[in-house]
CSV table of C-alpha atoms in Angstrom, one decimal:
chain,number,residue,atom,x,y,z
A,1,MET,CA,0.0,0.0,0.0
A,2,MET,CA,1.2,3.5,-0.8
A,3,TYR,CA,0.6,6.4,1.6
A,4,PHE,CA,1.1,10.0,0.6
A,5,GLN,CA,0.8,13.5,2.0
A,6,GLU,CA,0.7,16.7,0.0
A,7,LEU,CA,2.2,19.9,1.5
A,8,LEU,CA,3.0,23.4,0.5
A,9,LYS,CA,6.4,25.0,1.0
A,10,PRO,CA,6.8,28.6,2.3
A,11,ASP,CA,7.8,29.7,-1.2
A,12,GLY,CA,4.7,28.2,-2.8
A,13,ARG,CA,6.2,25.1,-4.3
A,14,LYS,CA,4.6,21.7,-3.7
A,15,LEU,CA,6.0,18.8,-1.7
A,16,THR,CA,4.5,15.3,-1.7
A,17,LEU,CA,5.7,12.7,0.8
A,18,TYR,CA,5.3,9.0,0.0
A,19,SER,CA,5.6,6.0,2.2
A,20,ARG,CA,5.0,2.3,2.6
A,21,SER,CA,3.5,3.0,6.1
A,22,PRO,CA,1.4,5.9,7.5
A,23,ILE,CA,3.2,9.2,7.4
A,24,ASP,CA,3.7,11.3,10.5
A,25,GLU,CA,1.0,13.9,11.2
A,26,GLY,CA,1.9,17.6,11.5
A,27,ILE,CA,4.8,17.6,9.2
A,28,ILE,CA,5.6,21.2,7.9
A,29,ALA,CA,7.3,21.6,4.5
A,30,PRO,CA,10.5,23.6,4.7
A,31,SER,CA,12.3,25.5,2.0
A,32,PRO,CA,15.8,27.0,1.7
A,33,SER,CA,14.1,30.3,0.8
A,34,ASN,CA,10.7,31.9,1.5
A,35,GLU,CA,10.9,33.9,-1.7
A,36,THR,CA,8.7,32.8,-4.6
A,37,VAL,CA,10.7,31.1,-7.4
A,38,ALA,CA,11.3,33.9,-10.0
A,39,ALA,CA,11.3,31.9,-13.2
A,40,ASN,CA,9.7,32.4,-16.5
A,41,PRO,CA,11.4,30.0,-18.9
A,42,HIS,CA,10.4,29.9,-22.6
A,43,LEU,CA,10.8,27.7,-25.7
A,44,ARG,CA,12.3,28.6,-29.0
A,45,TRP,CA,11.8,26.6,-32.2
A,46,HIS,CA,14.9,25.1,-33.9
A,47,PRO,CA,13.9,25.2,-37.6
A,48,LEU,CA,16.7,22.9,-38.8
A,49,ARG,CA,16.0,20.1,-36.3
A,50,GLY,CA,12.3,20.6,-35.9
A,51,GLU,CA,12.4,20.7,-32.1
A,52,TRP,CA,12.0,23.0,-29.2
A,53,VAL,CA,14.8,24.3,-27.1
A,54,ALA,CA,14.2,25.6,-23.5
A,55,TYR,CA,15.7,28.8,-22.1
A,56,ALA,CA,15.9,29.2,-18.4
A,57,SER,CA,18.6,31.7,-17.4
A,58,HIS,CA,17.8,31.6,-13.7
A,59,ARG,CA,19.3,28.1,-13.6
A,60,GLN,CA,22.8,29.6,-13.7
A,61,GLY,CA,22.5,30.1,-9.9
A,62,ARG,CA,21.5,26.6,-9.0
A,63,THR,CA,23.2,24.7,-6.2
A,64,PHE,CA,26.5,23.2,-7.1
A,65,MET,CA,28.4,20.6,-5.1
A,66,PRO,CA,27.6,21.9,-1.6
A,67,PRO,CA,29.6,20.4,1.4
A,68,PRO,CA,27.7,17.6,3.2
A,69,GLN,CA,26.7,19.8,6.1
A,70,TYR,CA,24.7,22.0,3.6
A,71,ASN,CA,23.0,19.2,1.7
A,72,PRO,CA,19.7,20.7,0.5
A,73,LEU,CA,18.2,17.2,0.0
A,74,ALA,CA,18.8,16.0,3.5
A,75,PRO,CA,16.0,16.5,6.2
A,76,THR,CA,16.2,19.8,8.0
A,77,THR,CA,18.1,19.6,11.3
A,78,ASP,CA,18.4,23.3,12.1
A,79,PRO,CA,15.3,25.4,11.5
A,80,GLN,CA,17.6,28.4,11.0
A,81,PHE,CA,19.0,26.7,8.0
A,82,PRO,CA,16.1,24.9,6.3
A,83,THR,CA,16.6,22.4,3.5
A,84,GLU,CA,14.1,21.0,1.0
A,85,LEU,CA,12.9,18.1,3.2
A,86,PRO,CA,11.3,17.9,6.6
A,87,GLN,CA,12.1,15.6,9.5
A,88,GLY,CA,9.6,12.7,9.9
A,89,ARG,CA,8.7,9.2,8.9
A,90,TYR,CA,8.4,8.8,5.1
A,91,ASP,CA,10.3,7.0,2.4
A,92,ILE,CA,10.3,9.2,-0.8
A,93,ALA,CA,9.8,12.9,-1.4
A,94,VAL,CA,8.8,14.8,-4.6
A,95,PHE,CA,9.0,18.5,-4.8
A,96,ASP,CA,9.0,21.3,-7.4
A,97,ASN,CA,12.5,22.1,-8.6
A,98,ARG,CA,13.7,25.6,-7.4
A,99,PHE,CA,15.6,26.0,-10.7
A,100,PRO,CA,13.1,24.6,-13.3
A,101,SER,CA,13.5,24.5,-17.0
A,102,MET,CA,9.7,24.6,-17.3
A,103,ILE,CA,6.9,25.8,-15.1
A,104,VAL,CA,3.2,25.7,-15.6
A,105,GLU,CA,2.8,29.4,-15.0
A,106,SER,CA,5.3,30.4,-17.7
A,107,HIS,CA,4.0,33.3,-19.8
A,108,ASN,CA,4.7,36.0,-22.4
A,109,PRO,CA,7.7,34.5,-24.2
A,110,PRO,CA,9.9,37.1,-25.9
A,111,ALA,CA,9.4,37.7,-29.6
A,112,SER,CA,12.2,36.3,-31.8
A,113,ILE,CA,12.9,35.6,-35.5
A,114,VAL,CA,11.8,32.0,-34.8
A,115,GLU,CA,8.6,30.8,-33.1
A,116,THR,CA,8.5,31.0,-29.3
A,117,LEU,CA,6.2,29.6,-26.7
A,118,PRO,CA,5.9,29.6,-22.9
A,119,ALA,CA,7.7,26.6,-21.3
A,120,ASN,CA,4.5,25.3,-19.7
A,121,GLY,CA,5.8,22.1,-18.2
A,122,THR,CA,6.9,20.9,-14.8
A,123,CYS,CA,10.3,19.9,-13.3
A,124,GLU,CA,10.2,17.8,-10.1
A,125,VAL,CA,12.9,16.4,-7.9
A,126,VAL,CA,12.4,12.9,-6.5
A,127,VAL,CA,14.4,12.1,-3.4
A,128,PHE,CA,14.8,8.4,-3.1
A,129,THR,CA,15.7,8.3,0.6
A,130,GLN,CA,16.5,10.4,3.6
A,131,ASP,CA,20.0,8.7,3.8
A,132,PRO,CA,22.6,10.8,1.9
A,133,GLU,CA,25.2,8.0,2.0
A,134,THR,CA,23.4,5.4,0.0
A,135,ALA,CA,22.4,4.9,-3.6
A,136,LEU,CA,19.5,3.5,-5.7
A,137,ALA,CA,21.2,0.1,-5.8
A,138,TYR,CA,21.2,-0.3,-2.1
A,139,LEU,CA,17.6,0.5,-1.4
A,140,GLU,CA,15.2,-2.2,-0.3
A,141,LEU,CA,13.2,-3.9,-3.0
A,142,ASP,CA,9.9,-2.7,-1.6
A,143,ARG,CA,11.2,0.9,-1.7
A,144,LEU,CA,12.1,0.5,-5.3
A,145,ASP,CA,8.6,-0.9,-5.9
A,146,LEU,CA,7.3,2.2,-4.2
A,147,LEU,CA,9.4,4.4,-6.4
A,148,LEU,CA,7.8,2.8,-9.5
A,149,GLN,CA,4.4,3.6,-7.9
A,150,VAL,CA,5.5,7.2,-7.3
A,151,TRP,CA,6.5,7.6,-10.9
A,152,GLY,CA,3.0,6.4,-11.9
A,153,ASP,CA,1.3,8.7,-9.4
A,154,ARG,CA,3.2,11.7,-10.7
A,155,THR,CA,2.2,10.8,-14.2
A,156,CYS,CA,-1.5,10.7,-13.1
A,157,LYS,CA,-1.1,14.1,-11.4
A,158,ALA,CA,0.5,15.9,-14.3
A,159,PRO,CA,-1.3,19.2,-15.3
A,160,PRO,CA,-3.8,18.9,-18.1
A,161,GLN,CA,-1.5,20.5,-20.8
A,162,ILE,CA,1.2,17.8,-20.2
A,163,GLN,CA,1.6,15.2,-23.0
A,164,TYR,CA,4.7,13.4,-21.8
A,165,VAL,CA,6.2,12.5,-18.4
A,166,LEU,CA,9.9,11.4,-18.2
A,167,PRO,CA,11.4,10.2,-14.9
A,168,PHE,CA,15.2,10.0,-15.0
A,169,GLU,CA,18.3,9.8,-12.7
A,170,ASN,CA,21.7,11.3,-13.3
A,171,ARG,CA,24.3,9.5,-11.2
A,172,GLY,CA,28.0,10.7,-10.9
A,173,VAL,CA,29.9,13.8,-11.7
A,174,GLU,CA,30.7,12.2,-15.1
A,175,VAL,CA,27.2,13.0,-16.2
A,176,GLY,CA,27.0,16.4,-14.5
A,177,VAL,CA,25.5,15.6,-11.1
A,178,THR,CA,25.8,18.6,-8.7
A,179,LEU,CA,24.2,17.0,-5.7
A,180,HIS,CA,25.3,13.5,-4.5
A,181,HIS,CA,22.2,12.8,-2.3
A,182,PRO,CA,20.3,9.9,-4.0
A,183,HIS,CA,17.7,11.5,-6.2
A,184,GLY,CA,16.2,11.7,-9.6
A,185,GLN,CA,14.0,14.1,-11.5
A,186,ILE,CA,10.7,14.1,-13.5
A,187,TYR,CA,10.3,16.4,-16.4
A,188,SER,CA,6.7,16.7,-17.7
A,189,TYR,CA,6.5,18.3,-21.2
A,190,PRO,CA,3.6,20.0,-23.0
A,191,PHE,CA,4.6,18.1,-26.1
A,192,VAL,CA,6.2,14.7,-26.8
A,193,PRO,CA,10.0,15.3,-27.0
A,194,PRO,CA,12.1,14.2,-30.0
A,195,VAL,CA,13.5,11.0,-28.6
A,196,PRO,CA,10.2,9.4,-27.3
A,197,ALA,CA,8.5,10.9,-30.3
A,198,ARG,CA,10.8,8.9,-32.6
A,199,MET,CA,10.3,5.8,-30.5
A,200,LEU,CA,6.6,6.3,-30.8
A,201,GLU,CA,6.8,6.6,-34.5
A,202,CYS,CA,8.8,3.5,-35.0
A,203,GLN,CA,6.7,1.4,-32.6
A,204,LEU,CA,3.5,2.6,-34.2
A,205,ALA,CA,4.7,1.7,-37.7
A,206,TYR,CA,5.6,-1.8,-36.5
A,207,TYR,CA,2.3,-2.2,-34.7
A,208,GLN,CA,0.3,-1.3,-37.7
A,209,GLN,CA,2.3,-3.8,-39.8
A,210,HIS,CA,2.4,-6.7,-37.4
A,211,GLN,CA,-0.4,-6.1,-34.9
A,212,SER,CA,2.0,-6.7,-32.1
A,213,SER,CA,4.4,-4.5,-30.1
A,214,LEU,CA,7.9,-3.9,-31.3
A,215,LEU,CA,9.9,-4.0,-28.0
A,216,PRO,CA,8.1,-7.0,-26.6
A,217,ASP,CA,8.8,-8.9,-29.8
A,218,LEU,CA,12.4,-7.8,-29.6
A,219,ILE,CA,12.5,-9.0,-26.0
A,220,GLN,CA,11.4,-12.5,-27.1
A,221,LYS,CA,14.2,-12.6,-29.6
A,222,GLU,CA,16.7,-11.5,-26.8
A,223,ILE,CA,15.3,-14.3,-24.6
A,224,ALA,CA,15.7,-16.8,-27.5
A,225,ALA,CA,19.3,-15.6,-28.2
A,226,ASN,CA,20.2,-15.8,-24.5
A,227,GLU,CA,23.4,-13.9,-25.1
A,228,ARG,CA,22.9,-10.5,-23.5
A,229,ILE,CA,20.5,-11.0,-20.6
A,230,ILE,CA,21.4,-9.5,-17.2
A,231,TYR,CA,18.2,-10.3,-15.4
A,232,LEU,CA,15.2,-12.5,-16.3
A,233,ASP,CA,12.1,-13.7,-14.5
A,234,GLU,CA,8.5,-14.4,-15.5
A,235,TYR,CA,7.5,-10.7,-15.6
A,236,ALA,CA,10.6,-8.6,-16.3
A,237,ILE,CA,13.9,-8.6,-18.1
A,238,ALA,CA,17.2,-6.5,-18.2
A,239,PHE,CA,19.6,-6.9,-21.0
A,240,VAL,CA,22.3,-5.2,-23.0
A,241,PRO,CA,20.4,-4.5,-26.2
A,242,VAL,CA,21.8,-5.9,-29.5
A,243,CYS,CA,21.9,-2.3,-30.8
A,244,ALA,CA,23.6,-0.8,-27.7
A,245,ARG,CA,25.1,2.6,-28.4
A,246,TYR,CA,27.1,2.8,-25.1
A,247,PRO,CA,29.5,0.0,-24.1
A,248,TYR,CA,27.5,-0.8,-20.9
A,249,GLU,CA,24.1,0.2,-22.0
A,250,VAL,CA,21.2,-1.8,-20.4
A,251,TRP,CA,17.5,-1.8,-20.9
A,252,ILE,CA,14.9,-2.9,-18.4
A,253,ALA,CA,11.3,-3.7,-19.4
A,254,PRO,CA,8.2,-5.8,-18.6
A,255,ILE,CA,8.1,-8.9,-20.8
A,256,ALA,CA,4.4,-8.5,-21.6
A,257,PRO,CA,3.1,-5.3,-23.4
A,258,VAL,CA,2.7,-2.4,-20.9
A,259,ALA,CA,2.3,1.2,-22.0
A,260,THR,CA,2.7,3.2,-18.8
A,261,PHE,CA,3.7,2.8,-15.1
A,262,ASN,CA,0.0,2.8,-14.2
A,263,ASP,CA,-0.6,-0.3,-16.4
A,264,LEU,CA,1.8,-2.4,-14.4
A,265,SER,CA,0.4,-5.3,-12.3
A,266,ALA,CA,1.8,-5.7,-8.8
A,267,GLU,CA,3.9,-8.7,-10.0
A,268,GLN,CA,5.3,-6.8,-12.9
A,269,ARG,CA,6.2,-3.8,-10.8
A,270,PHE,CA,8.0,-5.9,-8.2
A,271,ALA,CA,9.9,-7.8,-10.9
A,272,LEU,CA,11.0,-4.4,-12.4
A,273,ALA,CA,12.2,-3.4,-8.9
A,274,LYS,CA,14.3,-6.6,-8.8
A,275,ALA,CA,15.7,-6.0,-12.3
A,276,LEU,CA,16.5,-2.4,-11.4
A,277,LYS,CA,18.4,-3.4,-8.3
A,278,THR,CA,20.2,-6.2,-10.1
A,279,VAL,CA,21.4,-3.8,-12.9
A,280,THR,CA,22.6,-1.1,-10.6
A,281,LEU,CA,24.3,-3.5,-8.2
A,282,LYS,CA,26.1,-5.1,-11.2
A,283,TYR,CA,27.2,-1.7,-12.4
A,284,ASP,CA,28.8,-0.9,-9.0
A,285,GLY,CA,30.3,-4.4,-8.7
A,286,LEU,CA,31.9,-4.3,-12.2
A,287,TRP,CA,34.9,-2.2,-11.0
A,288,ASN,CA,34.0,-2.0,-7.3
A,289,ARG,CA,33.3,1.7,-7.5
A,290,PRO,CA,30.2,3.9,-7.8
A,291,PHE,CA,29.1,3.6,-11.4
A,292,PRO,CA,27.9,6.7,-13.2
A,293,TYR,CA,24.9,6.6,-15.6
A,294,LEU,CA,21.9,8.3,-16.9
A,295,MET,CA,18.8,6.2,-16.4
A,296,ALA,CA,15.6,7.3,-18.3
A,297,TRP,CA,12.2,5.6,-18.2
A,298,PHE,CA,10.1,5.9,-21.3
A,299,GLN,CA,6.4,5.4,-21.3
A,300,ALA,CA,3.5,6.2,-23.7
A,301,PRO,CA,2.3,9.8,-24.0
A,302,ILE,CA,-0.5,10.9,-21.8
A,303,ASP,CA,-2.5,12.5,-24.6
A,304,GLY,CA,-5.8,10.8,-23.9
A,305,ASN,CA,-5.3,8.2,-26.7
A,306,PRO,CA,-4.6,4.5,-26.2
A,307,HIS,CA,-1.0,3.4,-27.1
A,308,PRO,CA,-0.9,-0.4,-27.4
A,309,GLU,CA,2.2,0.1,-29.6
A,310,PHE,CA,4.4,1.7,-26.9
A,311,GLN,CA,6.3,-0.4,-24.3
A,312,LEU,CA,7.3,1.0,-20.9
A,313,HIS,CA,11.0,0.5,-20.4
A,314,ALA,CA,14.2,2.1,-18.9
A,315,GLU,CA,17.4,2.7,-20.8
A,316,PHE,CA,20.8,3.2,-19.0
A,317,TYR,CA,23.4,5.3,-20.7
A,318,PRO,CA,26.7,4.9,-18.8
A,319,PRO,CA,29.5,7.3,-19.8
A,320,LEU,CA,32.4,5.0,-19.0
A,321,ARG,CA,34.0,2.7,-21.6
A,322,THR,CA,36.6,1.4,-19.1
A,323,LYS,CA,37.1,1.9,-15.4
A,324,ASP,CA,38.8,5.3,-15.9
A,325,ARG,CA,38.0,6.3,-19.5
A,326,LEU,CA,34.9,8.1,-20.7
A,327,LYS,CA,33.1,7.6,-24.0
A,328,TYR,CA,33.0,11.1,-25.3
A,329,LEU,CA,30.4,11.9,-27.9
A,330,ALA,CA,32.2,13.5,-30.8
A,331,GLY,CA,31.6,14.2,-34.5
A,332,THR,CA,29.7,11.2,-35.7
A,333,GLU,CA,27.5,11.1,-32.5
A,334,LEU,CA,26.8,14.7,-32.0
A,335,ALA,CA,27.0,16.1,-35.5
A,336,ALA,CA,25.7,13.1,-37.5
A,337,GLY,CA,23.6,11.4,-34.9
A,338,MET,CA,25.2,8.0,-35.6
A,339,PHE,CA,26.9,6.3,-32.7
A,340,ALA,CA,30.1,4.3,-33.2
A,341,SER,CA,31.0,1.6,-30.7
A,342,ASP,CA,34.5,0.2,-30.1
A,343,THR,CA,33.1,-2.9,-28.4
A,344,LEU,CA,30.4,-5.5,-29.0
A,345,PRO,CA,27.3,-5.6,-26.8
A,346,GLU,CA,27.8,-9.4,-26.3
A,347,GLU,CA,31.3,-8.7,-24.8
A,348,LYS,CA,30.0,-6.1,-22.4
A,349,ALA,CA,27.0,-8.3,-21.5
A,350,LYS,CA,29.4,-11.1,-20.4
A,351,GLU,CA,31.2,-8.7,-18.1
A,352,LEU,CA,28.0,-7.7,-16.4
A,353,GLN,CA,26.7,-11.3,-16.3
A,354,ALA,CA,29.9,-12.3,-14.4
A,355,VAL,CA,29.2,-9.8,-11.6
A,356,VAL,CA,27.6,-11.7,-8.7
A,357,VAL,CA,25.0,-9.7,-6.7
A,358,ASN,CA,22.8,-10.3,-3.6
A,359,LEU,CA,19.5,-8.5,-3.7
A,360,GLU,CA,18.8,-9.0,0.0
A,361,THR,CA,22.0,-7.8,1.7
A,362,PRO,CA,24.2,-6.0,-0.9
A,363,VAL,CA,27.5,-4.6,0.3
A,364,LYS,CA,27.5,-0.8,-0.1
A,365,LEU,CA,30.6,0.7,-1.8
């Protein structure tokens, strides 16, 4: 069962607490500042790429690598120096970002030589735990199950103008993390962004031709090949995809067709939690060090239409190609949009398969 409590911060931002057990009564939402967030981001159209670009100059002042004693994502201990989170019994917290790239109230975009629009979306921070010293891989399975429910709940509660909800986590300085406390974000867009839009286009074309879903069919081929699988049970799978663009790229998905978080059965959700924990533990166990990555969860648009073609899944993009070398995106990747890999997915899958993990009592690095 999921419990939640909705609160309002002194600066007007929303805070929602989630828990597997009843949440303490009388919790007051803190904020590092009582001043209303002064943000009015806007969008500009990129005519050569056919996509929107967000402009949010106020983000230049966002928090950057504070010392542990000034961790804004830890629960407040001194009322004179409030953080984003209150003291109390709860598991996960979601709040409006103080430095958003999009806000619902955005208005009056500046005129330009290209089309402009208000950036009428939302940017939320999801704090996975009150413990600043842990990581996603070391959370209990039922908390990861709760996190999947939270992502579904935030999708349901997106404002009416939202068409796409994208949960993600950046982990490690190698991908630009500025706060080490275990957390992710949820961006909710007033349009379907280019990457999921392309996924939607490809999956729809396949569905119209075959009357079945592209990714579930690909998963069946991965199961039959049995070369790149990292985790597999009756309901969920994790694997290095045959078309991996990054050396240690991994996808996680339900085996049966599922369009959104809210379409998951309890069994599928818990299986995804086990797959998620397995992958992140194997990452850390590969070189016995915290493993950086970008994790993104793709689901169907929330445009009011059914999307039997779209499959909920996560994709991990790790920036390391060896223990101490980054895979830099250069000319062919950034300019041409074609990735070039120096390694085969089958080789990297074997490395991850060889890492032994314990889902019950993992050793934290």
